[in-house]
Amino acid sequence: MSPGGWPRVSALFEAALQRDPSARAAFLAEACGSDDALRREVESLLHAHAGAGGFLSRPGGEPAATPLAAGTRLGPYEVVGPVGAGAMGEVYRARDGRLDREVAIKVLPASLAGDADRLRRFEQEARAAGRLNHPHVLAVYDVGTQDGRPYIVSELLDGTTLRARLDDGPLSLARAADYAAQIARGLAAAHARGIVHRDLKPDNVFVSRDGHVKLLDFGLARATRPGEGVGPTGTQPLSVHTEPGVLLGTLGYMSPEQARGEPADARSDLFGLGTILFEMLAGRRAFRRDTAADTLAAVLQDDPMPALEAMPQVPAALARVVRRCLEKRPDERFQSASDLAFELEGFTGSVPARGPVAEVPSYRQLTFRRGTIDAARFSPDANSVYYTAAWDGRPPQVFATRLDGFESRGLDLPGARLVATAPGEMAVLRGVGEASTLARVPLEGGAPRDVLAGVLAADWSPDGRRLAVVRPAGNRVRLEFPPGSPVYETAGTLVTPRVSRDGRRVALVDQPMLGNTLGALVVVDGPGQARTLSDSWTDIGGVAWSPDDREVWFTATRTGNARSLHAVSLSGAYRLLARTPAAIVLQDVSLSGQALFTHVHPRCEAIGRLAGDAAEQDFSWYDWTHLTDLTADGRTLFTAEGEGGGPRYTVYLRQAAGETPVRLGEGHGTELSPDGTAALCLLRSPSPELLVLPTGAGESRRLAPGRTFAEFHWAWWFPDGRRVLFLANESGQPAQLFVQDLDRATLRPLAPPGVIAYRHRPIAPDGLRVLALAPGPPARFVLWPVDGGTPEDVPGLAAADQPLQWSADGQALFVRRPGPTPPVVVDRLDLRTGTRTPWRELRPTDVAGVGHIGDVLLTPDGRSYAYNCQRALSELYLAEGVR
């Protein structure tokens, strides 16, 4: 290129991008000369970008489509009027007469339906958005074709694009962080379903009038096969194939890897979000230059951050978040949209009114006895409160108290759990789990009348006319509304169903993993009509409808700290109602806005009798003490201690009650070595590791060299102290047992995938056999030879039993009978005959609030033991002034 020729080439490049044939030819001749290979590559780049939505104006030479007139029908939809137009088609307001609702319809004109690239992108948008059901992603209802015009039907939004908002200048810090956090949550949902947007920009972000954000235009989205990730490892696309060197995205917002025509994963979307957040804060685009070529070069080379970091109104911490999003290398950015959303939420606390500023609520304690409250509801007139409680270690019972009184009275309903109230009566569950039966009882008390068997949870509409129930359905759990009419199901579990005040819909919590409080708030209007209003909560509990039925209130946390009170509208607009320093669970909300909460004090205690103890001792240190090992002499406990129920733990050694534990390090310990000089420890984040920690002086050592495991579940020492057995799984694979020789650093599988071991000392005293659970059907315990051979069945041991410890001679096992609640019964099983002899019943002296006996540790002679006791004490509070 001749000196001074770049301005001319840049101008030709701009014209070439606008599909000016003469400019394109001149640009190719000037930039590529006689290099045919370079010419083909540049032509590919120009063609890809011209068709990739990089410019919203219609490219030159394309005929303008005739707008659809009001009254035109597209399938069952009647056009009302135009909304707008873009490179991917015209958008119209339309009416769906079947459901009496207004929708938005995007139509690809017939003149463009023959363009294979345009049609492919149009279809991709429908497929990508149609796979998502999230409050921060535009909901797609339907697709179709009418007279050669493909169309997409979606929800009709009221508001404007973020681009229009930014045309008025920068946003406030809190507003920008709020919008960015909502975008990140929408991206997290897309990435979790294997979808990368690849064209994130303010034009594709819609802001409703109440400040709720929606992601639009998935025409360039990259969809991956189910089960594949969208992160750093890369994936194979199902559609929208991107050849190396093809440019997709929008100049100024695309990531450096997109600008180079390289594969783009989820981290490219986070770069795009970084450019948007920069623009919201700075009031100008991060990489906008005078020409498209210069903009492309800026994306690849320039650092816009000094300008933002110099702005005094932008906190340094928020600037660091933006900088990390805009890193040129994908592996230096945030690695997930969920992590980015979590970081951004710390800057959203002062977002101005999407509603009035809430006054500080007042709280009045209603109960004062020692025990656990299961559920509480207002009476229909809101003058009384009904609740279920297990006081002072006694069985649960239903109580009633008037708000103008001071005492509670029992209703003589032993074993019953309250689920709902209605005029003149209440609904209760009798029994446990899948054996529970739903019954109706007069509010003043009386004999229950059974209604429906096999109910896990239920609620009434306030008038008592409509009933929603949660019941098992094979290996899934189902919401029926009314009973017998399935409307929603999950492979995990469904909790806290609440029928709206108008009796038309049900809000509930979907916890996709059994035994895990990770979950999402879902609202169900009918069969196939479910919306996820808020998700990614690490601990989500109570649910209730707001007084005006426009919001769902719930208690949850994303940080592992105490639950706070949150609200989300039916359109997905979120707001924080109240933050408290204690763990609370919302129980009910009255028409006048009064709220019932339980204040919960959860603890995991360590109780036992060590060598020389005359009676049981409490060995708890923090409020969450996990017992992991007890030495054979009964004198030393190995524990993992956490605060507030975790999720971070610290490994400790302790020898007697009252003595200060010795801290070994971070992580979750599993077992002490036979000689007591080392301990096995699991690290679960940020990358799973299995470590050997010295109990005295020395350095820790990482195990499992040369292999990458998605999770380590547990680990045990062999009696010789030279080998370790551990249970782990590689990504996408079932758990498997491995043996590692510590001296030679060799690693080999012990058994096929799916064969597992329980947490407590599965290795026989001779080190030659491992007590393992082989998958079925039917599942069964076997003795697996360490050095090869045929596994042997274990007489007298059922799959539901929990082995705890080998006897010293290896001829017997201590076995816990099924059941989590006290008393826990432990037997001694003779492995030669299969005979079981009762050994001991474990029950804490103080049983108030005890709902679960967890891990049980024994010495081989059975003389010393320790066990975990999970206790939850709670009080009931009335809150007023929550808005």
Tab-separated table of N, CA and C in Angstrom, residues 29 48 56 63 68 94 133 191 195 213-214 254 257 263 268 286 403 512 536 601 610 647 723 733 740 752 803 871:
chain	number	residue	atom	x	y	z
A	29	ALA	N	-9.093	-4.514	-5.021
A	29	ALA	CA	-7.900	-4.299	-5.839
A	29	ALA	C	-6.816	-3.576	-5.060
A	48	ALA	N	-19.859	-11.851	4.835
A	48	ALA	CA	-20.401	-12.259	6.135
A	48	ALA	C	-20.885	-11.066	6.930
A	56	LEU	N	-28.024	-1.544	10.779
A	56	LEU	CA	-29.469	-1.681	10.890
A	56	LEU	C	-30.193	-1.181	9.655
A	63	PRO	N	-35.148	-4.112	-2.323
A	63	PRO	CA	-36.418	-3.422	-2.407
A	63	PRO	C	-37.098	-3.356	-1.055
A	68	LEU	N	-47.571	-4.573	5.995
A	68	LEU	CA	-48.830	-5.285	6.139
A	68	LEU	C	-49.893	-4.341	6.670
A	94	ALA	N	-50.062	-7.429	16.963
A	94	ALA	CA	-51.136	-8.289	16.471
A	94	ALA	C	-51.944	-8.820	17.646
A	133	ASN	N	-36.768	-20.064	28.455
A	133	ASN	CA	-37.929	-19.607	29.215
A	133	ASN	C	-37.387	-18.886	30.430
A	191	HIS	N	-26.729	-19.431	28.173
A	191	HIS	CA	-25.525	-20.261	28.163
A	191	HIS	C	-25.792	-21.627	28.787
A	195	ILE	N	-26.646	-21.866	24.409
A	195	ILE	CA	-26.866	-20.824	23.398
A	195	ILE	C	-25.954	-19.639	23.676
A	213	VAL	N	-35.409	-5.758	32.045
A	213	VAL	CA	-34.585	-5.917	30.849
A	213	VAL	C	-34.886	-7.248	30.167
A	214	LYS	N	-34.953	-7.209	28.830
A	214	LYS	CA	-35.145	-8.411	28.023
A	214	LYS	C	-34.092	-8.449	26.917
A	254	MET	N	-18.553	-6.522	19.058
A	254	MET	CA	-18.056	-7.893	18.951
A	254	MET	C	-16.746	-8.034	19.716
A	257	GLU	N	-12.048	-12.053	19.427
A	257	GLU	CA	-12.033	-13.316	18.694
A	257	GLU	C	-13.058	-13.308	17.559
A	263	PRO	N	-13.696	-18.862	16.460
A	263	PRO	CA	-14.876	-19.342	17.188
A	263	PRO	C	-15.138	-18.499	18.430
A	268	SER	N	-17.445	-14.469	24.777
A	268	SER	CA	-17.625	-13.381	23.822
A	268	SER	C	-18.839	-12.537	24.191
A	286	ALA	N	-17.334	2.262	23.681
A	286	ALA	CA	-15.956	1.926	24.072
A	286	ALA	C	-15.007	1.929	22.892
A	403	LEU	N	-54.020	-12.508	66.989
A	403	LEU	CA	-53.034	-11.445	66.950
A	403	LEU	C	-53.256	-10.416	68.042
A	512	PRO	N	-34.165	-28.275	41.112
A	512	PRO	CA	-33.864	-29.349	40.161
A	512	PRO	C	-33.058	-30.495	40.725
A	536	SER	N	-31.393	-19.067	39.792
A	536	SER	CA	-29.995	-19.067	40.255
A	536	SER	C	-29.878	-18.704	41.725
A	601	HIS	N	-32.786	-20.758	63.327
A	601	HIS	CA	-31.412	-20.893	63.810
A	601	HIS	C	-30.938	-22.315	63.489
A	610	LEU	N	-16.098	-40.013	73.624
A	610	LEU	CA	-14.745	-40.441	73.279
A	610	LEU	C	-14.169	-41.287	74.409
A	647	PRO	N	-20.790	-22.148	52.621
A	647	PRO	CA	-20.312	-23.340	51.938
A	647	PRO	C	-18.804	-23.578	52.061
A	723	ARG	N	-1.332	-46.021	50.152
A	723	ARG	CA	-2.288	-45.884	49.057
A	723	ARG	C	-3.535	-45.155	49.541
A	733	GLN	N	-19.394	-37.923	33.373
A	733	GLN	CA	-19.275	-39.352	33.628
A	733	GLN	C	-19.774	-39.692	35.024
A	740	GLN	N	-4.813	-44.820	44.270
A	740	GLN	CA	-3.552	-44.153	43.940
A	740	GLN	C	-2.468	-44.621	44.883
A	752	PRO	N	-15.671	-50.618	37.879
A	752	PRO	CA	-16.273	-49.881	36.763
A	752	PRO	C	-17.014	-48.638	37.256
A	803	PRO	N	-23.450	-48.814	56.007
A	803	PRO	CA	-22.309	-49.352	56.758
A	803	PRO	C	-21.525	-48.219	57.416
A	871	ARG	N	-29.962	-29.475	64.005
A	871	ARG	CA	-31.017	-28.885	64.830
A	871	ARG	C	-31.428	-27.550	64.218
